[in-house]
Short mmCIF file of C-alpha atoms in Angstrom, two decimals:
data_model
loop_
_atom_site.label_atom_id
_atom_site.label_comp_id
_atom_site.label_asym_id
_atom_site.label_seq_id
_atom_site.Cartn_x
_atom_site.Cartn_y
_atom_site.Cartn_z
CA UNK R 1 -5.01 -13.60 7.76
CA UNK R 2 -3.04 -12.77 4.65
CA UNK R 3 0.09 -14.63 3.56
CA UNK R 4 3.44 -13.09 2.74
CA UNK R 5 3.34 -14.26 -0.88
CA UNK R 6 -0.05 -12.63 -1.51
CA UNK R 7 1.09 -9.45 0.27
CA UNK R 8 4.17 -9.31 -1.98
CA UNK R 9 1.99 -9.70 -5.07
CA UNK R 10 -0.26 -6.87 -3.87
CA UNK R 11 2.82 -4.72 -3.15
CA UNK R 12 4.09 -5.28 -6.70
CA UNK R 13 0.66 -4.49 -8.16
CA UNK R 14 0.42 -1.26 -6.13
CA UNK R 15 3.91 -0.23 -7.25
CA UNK R 16 3.13 -0.94 -10.91
CA UNK R 17 -0.18 0.93 -10.78
CA UNK R 18 0.72 3.96 -8.64
CA UNK R 19 4.55 4.16 -8.68
CA UNK R 20 4.63 7.14 -11.08
CA UNK R 21 1.96 9.19 -9.25
CA UNK R 22 3.21 12.46 -7.68
CA UNK R 23 1.68 11.60 -4.30
CA UNK R 24 3.32 8.14 -4.15
CA UNK R 25 6.52 7.74 -2.10
CA UNK R 26 6.88 4.00 -1.57
CA UNK R 27 5.30 0.68 -0.66
CA UNK R 28 6.22 -2.29 1.51
CA UNK R 29 4.77 -5.51 2.89
CA UNK R 30 5.00 -6.04 6.63
CA UNK R 31 3.53 -8.20 9.37
CA UNK R 32 1.06 -6.74 11.86
CA UNK R 33 0.14 -8.63 15.03
CA UNK R 34 -3.41 -9.92 14.94
CA UNK R 35 -3.88 -8.99 11.27
CA UNK R 36 -1.26 -10.93 9.34
CA UNK R 37 0.57 -9.25 6.48
CA UNK R 38 -0.37 -5.76 5.32
CA UNK R 39 0.83 -3.48 2.55
CA UNK R 40 1.87 -0.02 3.71
CA UNK R 41 1.78 2.76 1.14
CA UNK R 42 3.70 5.94 1.96
CA UNK R 43 2.29 9.12 0.43
CA UNK R 44 3.49 12.73 0.26
CA UNK R 45 1.58 15.06 2.57
CA UNK R 46 -0.16 17.98 0.91
CA UNK R 47 -0.44 16.33 -2.50
CA UNK R 48 -4.03 15.22 -3.09
CA UNK R 49 -4.84 11.68 -4.14
CA UNK R 50 -7.88 10.91 -6.28
CA UNK R 51 -10.78 9.64 -4.18
CA UNK R 52 -10.71 5.87 -4.05
CA UNK R 53 -7.27 5.63 -5.68
CA UNK R 54 -6.13 3.19 -3.01
CA UNK R 55 -8.61 0.57 -1.86
CA UNK R 56 -8.83 -0.55 1.77
CA UNK R 57 -7.89 -4.09 0.72
CA UNK R 58 -6.58 -5.89 -2.34
CA UNK R 59 -6.88 -9.68 -2.68
CA UNK R 60 -7.71 -9.83 1.04
CA UNK R 61 -4.58 -7.89 2.08
CA UNK R 62 -5.25 -4.70 4.07
CA UNK R 63 -3.75 -1.49 2.64
CA UNK R 64 -2.46 1.03 5.19
CA UNK R 65 -1.70 4.60 4.15
CA UNK R 66 1.17 6.38 5.91
CA UNK R 67 2.12 10.02 5.34
CA UNK R 68 5.81 10.68 4.80
CA UNK R 69 7.49 12.91 7.35
#
């Protein structure tokens, strides 16, 4: 399980790395039952992301991709 402090560090790293990308909307750290803390990245639908731009995990923290509505 990931800790809140590590999830916050990952969130800040994601924001610094991808915050200016046209497909990027936002990022947040949240707790998921049975998983621990995750980082959720919100992306714009219809704007392609480079393959592999966002990893499945960073520093042991799962990355979840959510399309903006």
